[in-house]
PDB file of C-alpha atoms in Angstrom:
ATOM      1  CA  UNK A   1      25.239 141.068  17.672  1.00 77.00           C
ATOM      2  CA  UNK A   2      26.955 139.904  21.183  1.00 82.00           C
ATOM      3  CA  UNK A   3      25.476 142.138  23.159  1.00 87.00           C
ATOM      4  CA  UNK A   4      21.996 140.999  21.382  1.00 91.00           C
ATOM      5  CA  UNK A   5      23.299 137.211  22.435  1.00 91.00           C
ATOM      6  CA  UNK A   6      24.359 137.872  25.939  1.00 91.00           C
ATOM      7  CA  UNK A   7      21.051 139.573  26.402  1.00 93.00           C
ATOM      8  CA  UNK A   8      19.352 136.509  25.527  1.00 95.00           C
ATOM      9  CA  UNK A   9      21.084 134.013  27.365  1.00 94.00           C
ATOM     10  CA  UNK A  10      20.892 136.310  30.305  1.00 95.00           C
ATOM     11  CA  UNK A  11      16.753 136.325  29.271  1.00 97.00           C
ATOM     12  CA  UNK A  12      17.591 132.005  29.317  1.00 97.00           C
ATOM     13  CA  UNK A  13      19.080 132.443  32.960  1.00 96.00           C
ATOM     14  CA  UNK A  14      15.996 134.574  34.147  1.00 97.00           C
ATOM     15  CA  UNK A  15      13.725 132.293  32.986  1.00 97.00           C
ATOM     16  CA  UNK A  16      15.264 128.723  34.328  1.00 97.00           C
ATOM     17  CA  UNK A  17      17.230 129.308  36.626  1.00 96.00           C
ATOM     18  CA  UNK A  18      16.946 125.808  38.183  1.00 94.00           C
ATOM     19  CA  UNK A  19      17.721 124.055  34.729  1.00 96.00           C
ATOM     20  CA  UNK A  20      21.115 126.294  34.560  1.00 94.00           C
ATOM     21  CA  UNK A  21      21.663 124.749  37.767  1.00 92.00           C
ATOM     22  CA  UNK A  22      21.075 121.573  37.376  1.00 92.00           C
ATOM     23  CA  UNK A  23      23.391 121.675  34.016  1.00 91.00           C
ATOM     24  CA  UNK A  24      26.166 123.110  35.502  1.00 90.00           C
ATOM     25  CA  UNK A  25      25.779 120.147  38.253  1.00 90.00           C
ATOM     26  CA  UNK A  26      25.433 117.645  36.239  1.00 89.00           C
ATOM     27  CA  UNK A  27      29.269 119.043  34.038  1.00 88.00           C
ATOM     28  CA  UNK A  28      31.032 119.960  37.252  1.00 90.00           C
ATOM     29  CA  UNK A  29      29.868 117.873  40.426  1.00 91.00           C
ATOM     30  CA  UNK A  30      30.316 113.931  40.283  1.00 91.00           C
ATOM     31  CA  UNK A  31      27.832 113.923  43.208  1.00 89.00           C
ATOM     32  CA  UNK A  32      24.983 116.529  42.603  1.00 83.00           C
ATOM     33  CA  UNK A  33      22.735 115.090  44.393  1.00 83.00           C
ATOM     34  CA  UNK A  34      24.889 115.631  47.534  1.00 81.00           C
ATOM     35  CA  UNK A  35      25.302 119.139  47.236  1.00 77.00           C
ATOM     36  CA  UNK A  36      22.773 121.090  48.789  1.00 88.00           C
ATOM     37  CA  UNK A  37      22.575 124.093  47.392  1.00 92.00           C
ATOM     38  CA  UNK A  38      22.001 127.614  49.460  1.00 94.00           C
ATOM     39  CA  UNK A  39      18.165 128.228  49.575  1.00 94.00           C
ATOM     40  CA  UNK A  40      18.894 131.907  47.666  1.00 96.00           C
ATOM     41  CA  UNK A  41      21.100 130.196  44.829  1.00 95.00           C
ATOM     42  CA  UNK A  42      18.049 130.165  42.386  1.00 95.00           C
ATOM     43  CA  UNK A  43      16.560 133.470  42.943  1.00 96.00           C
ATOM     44  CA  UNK A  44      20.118 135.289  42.887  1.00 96.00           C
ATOM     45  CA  UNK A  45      20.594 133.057  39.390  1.00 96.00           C
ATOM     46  CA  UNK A  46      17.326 134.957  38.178  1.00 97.00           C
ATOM     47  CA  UNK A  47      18.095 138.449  39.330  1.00 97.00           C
ATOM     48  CA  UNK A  48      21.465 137.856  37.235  1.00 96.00           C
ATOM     49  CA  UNK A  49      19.755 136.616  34.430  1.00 96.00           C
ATOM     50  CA  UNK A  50      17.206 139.428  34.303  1.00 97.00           C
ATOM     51  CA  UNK A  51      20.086 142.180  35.249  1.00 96.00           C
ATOM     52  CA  UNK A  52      22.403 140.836  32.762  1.00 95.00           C
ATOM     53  CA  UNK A  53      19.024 140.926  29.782  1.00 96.00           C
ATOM     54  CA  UNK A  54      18.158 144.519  30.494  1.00 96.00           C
ATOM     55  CA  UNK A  55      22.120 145.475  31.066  1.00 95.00           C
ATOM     56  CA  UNK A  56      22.563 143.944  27.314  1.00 93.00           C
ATOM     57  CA  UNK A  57      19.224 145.876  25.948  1.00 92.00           C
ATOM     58  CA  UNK A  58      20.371 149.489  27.506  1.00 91.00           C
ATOM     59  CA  UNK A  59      24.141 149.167  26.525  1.00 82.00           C
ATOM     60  CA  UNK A  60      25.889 152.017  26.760  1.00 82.00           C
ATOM     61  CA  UNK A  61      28.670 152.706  29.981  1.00 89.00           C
ATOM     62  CA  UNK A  62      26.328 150.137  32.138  1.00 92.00           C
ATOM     63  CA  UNK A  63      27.111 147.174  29.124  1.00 91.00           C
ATOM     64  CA  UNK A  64      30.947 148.359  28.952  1.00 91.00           C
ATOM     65  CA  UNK A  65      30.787 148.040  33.107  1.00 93.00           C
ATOM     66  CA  UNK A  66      29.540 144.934  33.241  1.00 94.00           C
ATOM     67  CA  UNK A  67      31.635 143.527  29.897  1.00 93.00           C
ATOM     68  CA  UNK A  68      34.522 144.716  31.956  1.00 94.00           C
ATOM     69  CA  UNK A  69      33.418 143.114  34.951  1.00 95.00           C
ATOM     70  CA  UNK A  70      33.122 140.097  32.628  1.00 94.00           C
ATOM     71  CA  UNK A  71      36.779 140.101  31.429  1.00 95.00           C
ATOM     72  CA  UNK A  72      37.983 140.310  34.602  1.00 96.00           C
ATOM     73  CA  UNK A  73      35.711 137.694  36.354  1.00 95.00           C
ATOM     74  CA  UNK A  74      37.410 135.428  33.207  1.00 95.00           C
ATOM     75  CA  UNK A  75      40.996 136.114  33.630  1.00 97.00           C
ATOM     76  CA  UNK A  76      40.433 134.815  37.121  1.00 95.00           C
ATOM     77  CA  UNK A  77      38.757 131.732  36.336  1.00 94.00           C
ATOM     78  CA  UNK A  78      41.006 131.170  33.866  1.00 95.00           C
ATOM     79  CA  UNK A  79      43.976 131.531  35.863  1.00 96.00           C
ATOM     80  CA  UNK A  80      42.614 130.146  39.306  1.00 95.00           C
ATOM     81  CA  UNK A  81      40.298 127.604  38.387  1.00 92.00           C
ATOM     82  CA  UNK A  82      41.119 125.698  41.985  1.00 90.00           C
ATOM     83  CA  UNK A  83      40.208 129.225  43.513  1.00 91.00           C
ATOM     84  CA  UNK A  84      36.918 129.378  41.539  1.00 90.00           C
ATOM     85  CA  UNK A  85      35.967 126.054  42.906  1.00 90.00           C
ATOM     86  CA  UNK A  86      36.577 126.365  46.381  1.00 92.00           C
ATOM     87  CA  UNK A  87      34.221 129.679  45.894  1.00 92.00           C
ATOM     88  CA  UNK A  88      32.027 128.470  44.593  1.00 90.00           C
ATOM     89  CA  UNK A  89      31.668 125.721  46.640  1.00 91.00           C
ATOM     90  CA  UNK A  90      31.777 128.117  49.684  1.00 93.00           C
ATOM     91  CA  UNK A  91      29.073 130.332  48.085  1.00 93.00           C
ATOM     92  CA  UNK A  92      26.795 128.041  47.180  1.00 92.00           C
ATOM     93  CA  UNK A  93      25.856 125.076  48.624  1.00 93.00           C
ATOM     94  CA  UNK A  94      25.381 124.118  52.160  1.00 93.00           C
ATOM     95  CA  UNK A  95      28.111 121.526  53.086  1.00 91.00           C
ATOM     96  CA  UNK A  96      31.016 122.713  50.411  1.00 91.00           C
ATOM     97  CA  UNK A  97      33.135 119.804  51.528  1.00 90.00           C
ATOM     98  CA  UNK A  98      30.429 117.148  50.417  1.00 90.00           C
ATOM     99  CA  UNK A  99      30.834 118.630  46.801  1.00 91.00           C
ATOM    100  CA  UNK A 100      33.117 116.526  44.837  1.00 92.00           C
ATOM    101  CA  UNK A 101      34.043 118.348  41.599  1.00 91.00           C
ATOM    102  CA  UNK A 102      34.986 116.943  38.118  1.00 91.00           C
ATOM    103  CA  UNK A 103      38.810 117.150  37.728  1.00 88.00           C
ATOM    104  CA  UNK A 104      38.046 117.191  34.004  1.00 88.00           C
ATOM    105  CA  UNK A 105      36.104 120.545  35.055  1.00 88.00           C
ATOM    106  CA  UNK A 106      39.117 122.223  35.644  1.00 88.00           C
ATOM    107  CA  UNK A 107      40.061 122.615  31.711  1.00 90.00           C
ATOM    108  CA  UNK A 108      36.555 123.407  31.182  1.00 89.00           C
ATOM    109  CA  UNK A 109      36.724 126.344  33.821  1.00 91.00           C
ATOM    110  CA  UNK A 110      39.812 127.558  32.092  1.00 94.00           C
ATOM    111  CA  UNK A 111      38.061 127.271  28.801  1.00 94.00           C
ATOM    112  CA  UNK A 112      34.836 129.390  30.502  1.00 92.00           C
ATOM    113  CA  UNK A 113      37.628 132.147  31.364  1.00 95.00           C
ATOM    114  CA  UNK A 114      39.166 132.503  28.046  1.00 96.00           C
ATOM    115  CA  UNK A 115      35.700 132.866  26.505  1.00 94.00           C
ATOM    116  CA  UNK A 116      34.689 135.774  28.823  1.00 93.00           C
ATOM    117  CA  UNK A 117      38.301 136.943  28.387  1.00 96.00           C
ATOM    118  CA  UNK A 118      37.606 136.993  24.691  1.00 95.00           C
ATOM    119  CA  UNK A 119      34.357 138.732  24.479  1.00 91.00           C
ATOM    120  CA  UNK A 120      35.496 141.187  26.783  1.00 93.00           C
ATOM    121  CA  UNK A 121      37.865 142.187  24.337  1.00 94.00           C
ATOM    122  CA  UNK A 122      35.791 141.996  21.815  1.00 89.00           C
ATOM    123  CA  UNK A 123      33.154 144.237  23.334  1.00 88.00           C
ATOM    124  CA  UNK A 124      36.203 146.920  24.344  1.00 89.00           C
ATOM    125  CA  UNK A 125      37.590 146.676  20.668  1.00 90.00           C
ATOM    126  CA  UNK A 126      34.003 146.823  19.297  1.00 85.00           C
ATOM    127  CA  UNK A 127      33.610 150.347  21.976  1.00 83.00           C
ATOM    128  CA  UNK A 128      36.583 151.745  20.379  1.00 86.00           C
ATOM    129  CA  UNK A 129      35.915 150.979  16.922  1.00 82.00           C
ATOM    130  CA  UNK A 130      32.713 153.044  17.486  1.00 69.00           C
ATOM    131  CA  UNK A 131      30.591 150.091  16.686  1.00 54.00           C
TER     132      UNK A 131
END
């Protein structure tokens, strides 16, 4: 059932990449429209999207890889939120100082992490229970 879910969101990402975008702007930036973002930021969002779909439809050692991957992408973001916005930043737009990010972000990044942290977990415990 969560792989079939993270399949489809990654199917979601694929197919608008731009609205992702423009939703995660519009929670973590205070001034979107300032932040130009990278001109490969959309087309790397849609090769994720689509890797992350076909990933989730194969399973097997390539869905416990990237699960894994997943848990420990989390436990950073949860831990370093600051750290994950300066990346981020860095990575993706243009001018990283013009982007202003929501200090009420922050809890939401942590919350982000402890999801991924959680269905990491739940996808090892779910590997060794056989399921």
């Amino acid at each position: 059932m969560l792989r079939k879910l993270i399949g489809v969101l990654g199917a979601v990402t694929a197919v608008f990449p731009g609205k992702i975008v423009a939703l995660f702007e519009t929670l973590a930036i205070t001034n979107p429209e300032e932040g130009a973002l990278r001109e490969w930021v959309n087309p790397a969002i849609r090769s994720e999207g689509m890797l992350v779909a076909v990933i989730s439809l194969l399973g097997s050692r390539s869905y416990a890889w990237m699960m894994n991957l997943t848990g420990v992408f989390g436990a950073i973001v949860l831990v370093f939120p600051d750290l994950y916005r300066k990346f981020a930043s860095t990575f993706l737009y243009e001018h990283p100082a013009a982007v202003e990010w929501d200090e009420r972000f922050t809890t939401s990044v942590r919350v982000i992490g402890a999801v991924y942290v959680f269905l990491a977990a739940k996808a090892y415990r779910d590997r060794s229970k056989g399921t």
